[in-house]
Coordinates of C-alpha atoms and ligand atoms in Angstrom, one line a residue:
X1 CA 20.8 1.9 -2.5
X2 CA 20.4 4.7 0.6
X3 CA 18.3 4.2 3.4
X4 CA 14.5 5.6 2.3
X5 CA 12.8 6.9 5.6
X6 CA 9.7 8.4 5.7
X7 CA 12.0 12.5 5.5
X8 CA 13.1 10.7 1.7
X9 CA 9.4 10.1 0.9
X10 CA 8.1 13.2 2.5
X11 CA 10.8 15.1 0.0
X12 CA 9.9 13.1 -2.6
X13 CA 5.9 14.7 -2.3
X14 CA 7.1 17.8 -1.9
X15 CA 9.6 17.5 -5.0
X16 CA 6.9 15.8 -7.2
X17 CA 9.6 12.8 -7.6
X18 CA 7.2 9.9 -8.0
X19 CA 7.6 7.1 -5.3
X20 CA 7.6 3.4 -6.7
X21 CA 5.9 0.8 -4.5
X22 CA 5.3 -3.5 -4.6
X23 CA 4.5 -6.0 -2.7
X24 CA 6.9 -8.6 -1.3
X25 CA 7.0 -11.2 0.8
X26 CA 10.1 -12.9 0.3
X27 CA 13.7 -12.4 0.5
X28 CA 14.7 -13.1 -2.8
X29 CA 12.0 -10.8 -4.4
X30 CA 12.9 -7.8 -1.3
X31 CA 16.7 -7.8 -2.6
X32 CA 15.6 -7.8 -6.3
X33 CA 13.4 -5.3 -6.0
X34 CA 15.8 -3.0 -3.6
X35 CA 18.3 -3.2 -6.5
X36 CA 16.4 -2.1 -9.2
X37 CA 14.6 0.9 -8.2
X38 CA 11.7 0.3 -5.6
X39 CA 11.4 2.9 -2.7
X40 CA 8.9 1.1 -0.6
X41 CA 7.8 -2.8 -0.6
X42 CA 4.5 -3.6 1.4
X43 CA 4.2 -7.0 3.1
X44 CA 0.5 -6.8 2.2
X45 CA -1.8 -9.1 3.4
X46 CA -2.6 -9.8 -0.2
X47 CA -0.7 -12.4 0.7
X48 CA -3.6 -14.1 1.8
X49 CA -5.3 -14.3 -1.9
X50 CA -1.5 -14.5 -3.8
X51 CA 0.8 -16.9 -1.8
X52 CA -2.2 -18.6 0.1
X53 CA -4.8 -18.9 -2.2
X54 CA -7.4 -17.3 -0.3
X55 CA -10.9 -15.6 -2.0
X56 CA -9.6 -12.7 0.3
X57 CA -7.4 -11.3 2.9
X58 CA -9.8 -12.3 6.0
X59 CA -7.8 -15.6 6.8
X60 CA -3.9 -13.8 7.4
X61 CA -2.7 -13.0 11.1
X62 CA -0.2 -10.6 12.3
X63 CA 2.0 -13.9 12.6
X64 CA 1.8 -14.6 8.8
X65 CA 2.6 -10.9 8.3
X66 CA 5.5 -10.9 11.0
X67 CA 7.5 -13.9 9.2
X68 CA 6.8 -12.6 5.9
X69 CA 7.8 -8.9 7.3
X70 CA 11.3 -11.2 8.8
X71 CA 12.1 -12.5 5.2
X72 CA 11.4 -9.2 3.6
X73 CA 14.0 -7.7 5.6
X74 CA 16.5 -10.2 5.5
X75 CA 16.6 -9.4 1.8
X76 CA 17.6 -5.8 2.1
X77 CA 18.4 -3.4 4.7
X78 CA 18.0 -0.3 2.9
X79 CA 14.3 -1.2 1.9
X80 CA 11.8 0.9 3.5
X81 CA 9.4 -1.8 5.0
X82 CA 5.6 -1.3 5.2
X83 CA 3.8 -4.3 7.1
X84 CA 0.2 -4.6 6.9
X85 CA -2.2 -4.9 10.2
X86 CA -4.4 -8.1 9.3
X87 CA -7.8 -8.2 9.9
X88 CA -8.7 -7.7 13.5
X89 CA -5.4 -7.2 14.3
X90 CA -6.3 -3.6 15.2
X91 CA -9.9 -3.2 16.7
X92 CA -9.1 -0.9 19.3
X93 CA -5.9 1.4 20.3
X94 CA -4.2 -1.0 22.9
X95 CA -4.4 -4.1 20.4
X96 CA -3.0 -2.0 17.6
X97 CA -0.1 -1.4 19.4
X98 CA 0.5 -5.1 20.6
X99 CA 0.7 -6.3 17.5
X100 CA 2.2 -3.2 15.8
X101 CA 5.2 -3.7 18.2
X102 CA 5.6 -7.9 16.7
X103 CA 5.6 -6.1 13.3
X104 CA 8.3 -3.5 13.7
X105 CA 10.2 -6.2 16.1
X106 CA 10.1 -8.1 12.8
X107 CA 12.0 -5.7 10.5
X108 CA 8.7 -3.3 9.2
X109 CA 9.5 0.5 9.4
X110 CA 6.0 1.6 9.1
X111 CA 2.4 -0.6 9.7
X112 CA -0.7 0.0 7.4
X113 CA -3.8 0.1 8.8
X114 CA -6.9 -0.2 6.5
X115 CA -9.9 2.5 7.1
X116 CA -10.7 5.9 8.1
X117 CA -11.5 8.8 11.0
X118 CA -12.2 5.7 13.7
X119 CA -8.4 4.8 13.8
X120 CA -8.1 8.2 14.9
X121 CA -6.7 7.1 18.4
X122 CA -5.2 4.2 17.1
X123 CA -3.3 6.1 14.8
X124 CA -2.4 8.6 17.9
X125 CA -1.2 5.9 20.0
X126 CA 0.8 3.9 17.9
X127 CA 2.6 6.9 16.6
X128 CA 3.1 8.3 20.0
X129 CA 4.6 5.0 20.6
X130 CA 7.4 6.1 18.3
X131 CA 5.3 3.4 15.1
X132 CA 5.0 5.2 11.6
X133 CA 1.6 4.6 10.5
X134 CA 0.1 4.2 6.6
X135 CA -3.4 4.6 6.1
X136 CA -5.4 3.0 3.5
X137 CA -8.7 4.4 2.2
X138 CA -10.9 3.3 -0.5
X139 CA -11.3 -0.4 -1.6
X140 CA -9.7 -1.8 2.0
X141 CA -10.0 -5.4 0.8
X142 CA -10.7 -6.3 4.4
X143 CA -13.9 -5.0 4.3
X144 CA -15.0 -6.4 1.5
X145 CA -18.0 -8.7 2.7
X146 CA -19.4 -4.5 3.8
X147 CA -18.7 -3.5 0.6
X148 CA -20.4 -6.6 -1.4
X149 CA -17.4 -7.3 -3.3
X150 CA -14.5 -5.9 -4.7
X151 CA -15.7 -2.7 -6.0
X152 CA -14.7 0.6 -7.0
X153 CA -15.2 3.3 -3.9
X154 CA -15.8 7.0 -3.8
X155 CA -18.0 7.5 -6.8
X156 CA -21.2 9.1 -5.0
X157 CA -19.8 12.7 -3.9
X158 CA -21.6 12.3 -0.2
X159 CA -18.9 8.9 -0.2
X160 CA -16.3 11.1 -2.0
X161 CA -16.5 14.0 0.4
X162 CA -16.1 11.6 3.1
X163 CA -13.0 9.6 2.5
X164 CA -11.2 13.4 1.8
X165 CA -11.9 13.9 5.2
X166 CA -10.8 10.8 6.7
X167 CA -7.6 11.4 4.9
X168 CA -7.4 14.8 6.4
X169 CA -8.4 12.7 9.6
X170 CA -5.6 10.1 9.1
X171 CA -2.7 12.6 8.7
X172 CA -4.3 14.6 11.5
X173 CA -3.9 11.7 14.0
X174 CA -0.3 11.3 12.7
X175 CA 0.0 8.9 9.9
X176 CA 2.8 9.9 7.7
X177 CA 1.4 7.9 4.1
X178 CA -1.5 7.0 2.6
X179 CA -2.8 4.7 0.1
X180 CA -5.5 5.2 -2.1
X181 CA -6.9 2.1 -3.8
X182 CA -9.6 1.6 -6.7
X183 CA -11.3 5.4 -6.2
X184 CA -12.0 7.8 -9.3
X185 CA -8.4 9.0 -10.5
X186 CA -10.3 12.6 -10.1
X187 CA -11.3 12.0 -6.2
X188 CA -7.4 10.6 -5.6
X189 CA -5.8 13.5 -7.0
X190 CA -8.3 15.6 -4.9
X191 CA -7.1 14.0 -1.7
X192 CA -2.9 14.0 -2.8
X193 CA -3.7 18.1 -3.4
X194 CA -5.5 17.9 0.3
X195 CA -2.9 16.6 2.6
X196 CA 0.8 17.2 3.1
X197 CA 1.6 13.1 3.6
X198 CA 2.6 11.3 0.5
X199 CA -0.3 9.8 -1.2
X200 CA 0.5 6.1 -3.2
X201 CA -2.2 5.0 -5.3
X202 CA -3.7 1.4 -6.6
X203 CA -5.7 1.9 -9.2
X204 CA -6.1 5.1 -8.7
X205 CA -4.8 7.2 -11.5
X206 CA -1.6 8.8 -12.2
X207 CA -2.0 11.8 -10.6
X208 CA -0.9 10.3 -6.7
X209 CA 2.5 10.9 -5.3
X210 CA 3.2 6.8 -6.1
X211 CA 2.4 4.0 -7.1
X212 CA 1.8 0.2 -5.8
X213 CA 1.3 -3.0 -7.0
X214 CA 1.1 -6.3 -6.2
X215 CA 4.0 -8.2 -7.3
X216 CA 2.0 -10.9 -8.8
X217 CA 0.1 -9.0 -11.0
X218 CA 3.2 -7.0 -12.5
X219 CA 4.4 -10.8 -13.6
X220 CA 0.7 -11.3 -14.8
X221 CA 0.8 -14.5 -12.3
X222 CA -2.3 -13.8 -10.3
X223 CA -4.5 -16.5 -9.7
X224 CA -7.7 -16.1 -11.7
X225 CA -7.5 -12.6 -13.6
X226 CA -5.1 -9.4 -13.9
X227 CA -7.0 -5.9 -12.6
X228 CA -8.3 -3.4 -15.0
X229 CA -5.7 -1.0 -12.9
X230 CA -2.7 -3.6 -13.3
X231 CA -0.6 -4.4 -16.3
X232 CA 1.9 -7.2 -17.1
X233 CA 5.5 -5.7 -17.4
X234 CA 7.0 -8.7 -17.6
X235 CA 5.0 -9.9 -21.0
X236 CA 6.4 -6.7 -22.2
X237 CA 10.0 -7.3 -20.9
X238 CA 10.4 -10.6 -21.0
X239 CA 12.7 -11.0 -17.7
X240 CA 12.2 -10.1 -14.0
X241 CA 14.6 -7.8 -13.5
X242 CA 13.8 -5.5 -16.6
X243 CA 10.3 -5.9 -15.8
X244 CA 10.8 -4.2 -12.2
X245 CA 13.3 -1.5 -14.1
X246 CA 10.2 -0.9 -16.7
X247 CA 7.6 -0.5 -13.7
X248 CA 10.0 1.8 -11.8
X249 CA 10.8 4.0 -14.6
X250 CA 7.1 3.9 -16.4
X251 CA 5.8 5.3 -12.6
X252 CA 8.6 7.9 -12.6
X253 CA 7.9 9.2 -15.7
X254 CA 4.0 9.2 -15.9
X255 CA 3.8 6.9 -18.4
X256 CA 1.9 3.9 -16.1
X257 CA -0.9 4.2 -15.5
X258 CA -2.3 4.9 -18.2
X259 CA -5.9 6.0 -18.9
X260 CA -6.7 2.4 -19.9
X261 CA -5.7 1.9 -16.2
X262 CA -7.8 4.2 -14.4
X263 CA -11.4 4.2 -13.1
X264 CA -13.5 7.2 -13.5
Ligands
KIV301 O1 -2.3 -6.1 0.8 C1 -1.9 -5.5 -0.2 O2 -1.1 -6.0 -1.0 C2 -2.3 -4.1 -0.3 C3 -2.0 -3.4 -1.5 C4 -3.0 -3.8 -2.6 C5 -2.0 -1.9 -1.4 O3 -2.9 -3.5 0.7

């Protein structure tokens, strides 16, 4: 596999080659992923709900997300890393780049940072810093005792209007990707049309420049239930490593999602 950087992604936009995304947070998973077909894993802080057990992501710290961003990386060079900022790991520019710098000392080539136009200097900073930055709009799981629950975002157009221009805000500051998570597949392919950055999408609809999803819920091992936007490859595959193959080549050729997978 050859080095992915954020130029392969940024070609892969502009070519309308689809760009295949999961979650790791292990070695073992990192290599087996690298070798069948995954451009970008995320060390998400998911990890908090699938490896810890959490009811959410509140409880992980940039140290959970540095060792799992160590094992990730041990398991493949070529990977193109994405480490998530925890919560509160990022409440104003000078902290962001503290524990940024752990991240990418860790093996991460790019952090994610969930939220919109007031990371602005964050975002600035860090990249001036020489840090690639991913933004995250929509259903940001880390504010999900603000949003009363894990709900869908963006479906009132005053709410709609806004997240397109904290995406616009969010490539403005310099982030170079963006993910777009449980929004109307109509508002997602609104904001992938608006900026230049590529655009990966959790239940988001088909029409993003990518696709994520969390490796538990491609095995359909997720404690308590599998999301409407999620589907179990491996129940279809029957091993691991077809399973990853299926989900690669299903994103790359529009077949997943589906509409049964979006949200309107
Ligand atoms: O933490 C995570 O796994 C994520 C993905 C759901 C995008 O942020």
């Amino acid at each position: 596999m050859s080095k992915i950087t954020v130029s392969t992604l940024q070609k892969m936009k502009q070519a309308g080659d689809k760009i295949t995304a999961l979650t790791a947070y292990d070695a073992s998973f990192a290599k087996l992923f690298a070798d069948n077909g995954v451009d970008i894993v995320l060390v998400g802080d998911s990890l908090g709900m699938v490896l810890q057990g959490g009811d959410d992501t509140l409880a992980v710290t940039t140290k959970d997300i540095a060792y799992h961003t160590h094992c990730v990386r041990a398991g493949s060079k070529a990977l193109f890393v994405v480490a998530d900022m925890p919560f509160m790991s990022y409440a104003n520019p000078t902290q962001a780049c503290e524990n940024a710098a752990e991240l990418m000392r860790a093996g991460a080539n790019m952090v994610k940072l969930e939220g919109g136009e007031w990371l602005y200097d964050s975002i600035k900073l860090l990249t001036q810093q020489g840090i690639p930055v991913c933004g995250h709009l929509g259903l940001t799981p880390q504010s999900v005792h603000v949003f009363g629950g894990f709900k869908i975002q963006g479906r009132e157009s005053d709410k709609a209007q806004k997240m397109i221009a904290d995406a616009r805000a969010l490539q403005d500051a310099g982030a170079q990707l963006l993910v777009l998570e449980c929004i109307p597949s109509a508002l997602a392919k609104q904001i992938s049309e608006a900026v230049t950055i590529p655009v990966i999408g959790i239940g988001a609809g088909k029409e993003t420049d990518g696709q994520i999803l969390v490796m538990h819920d491609l095995v359909g091992i997720s404690a308590g239930y599998i999301p409407k936007f999620s589907k179990n490859f491996l129940a279809e595959t029957g091993n691991m490593v077809d399973a990853v193959k299926k989900y690669c080549n299903d994103v790359k050729s529009g077949a997943f999602p589906g509409p049964e997978h979006e949200f309107n």
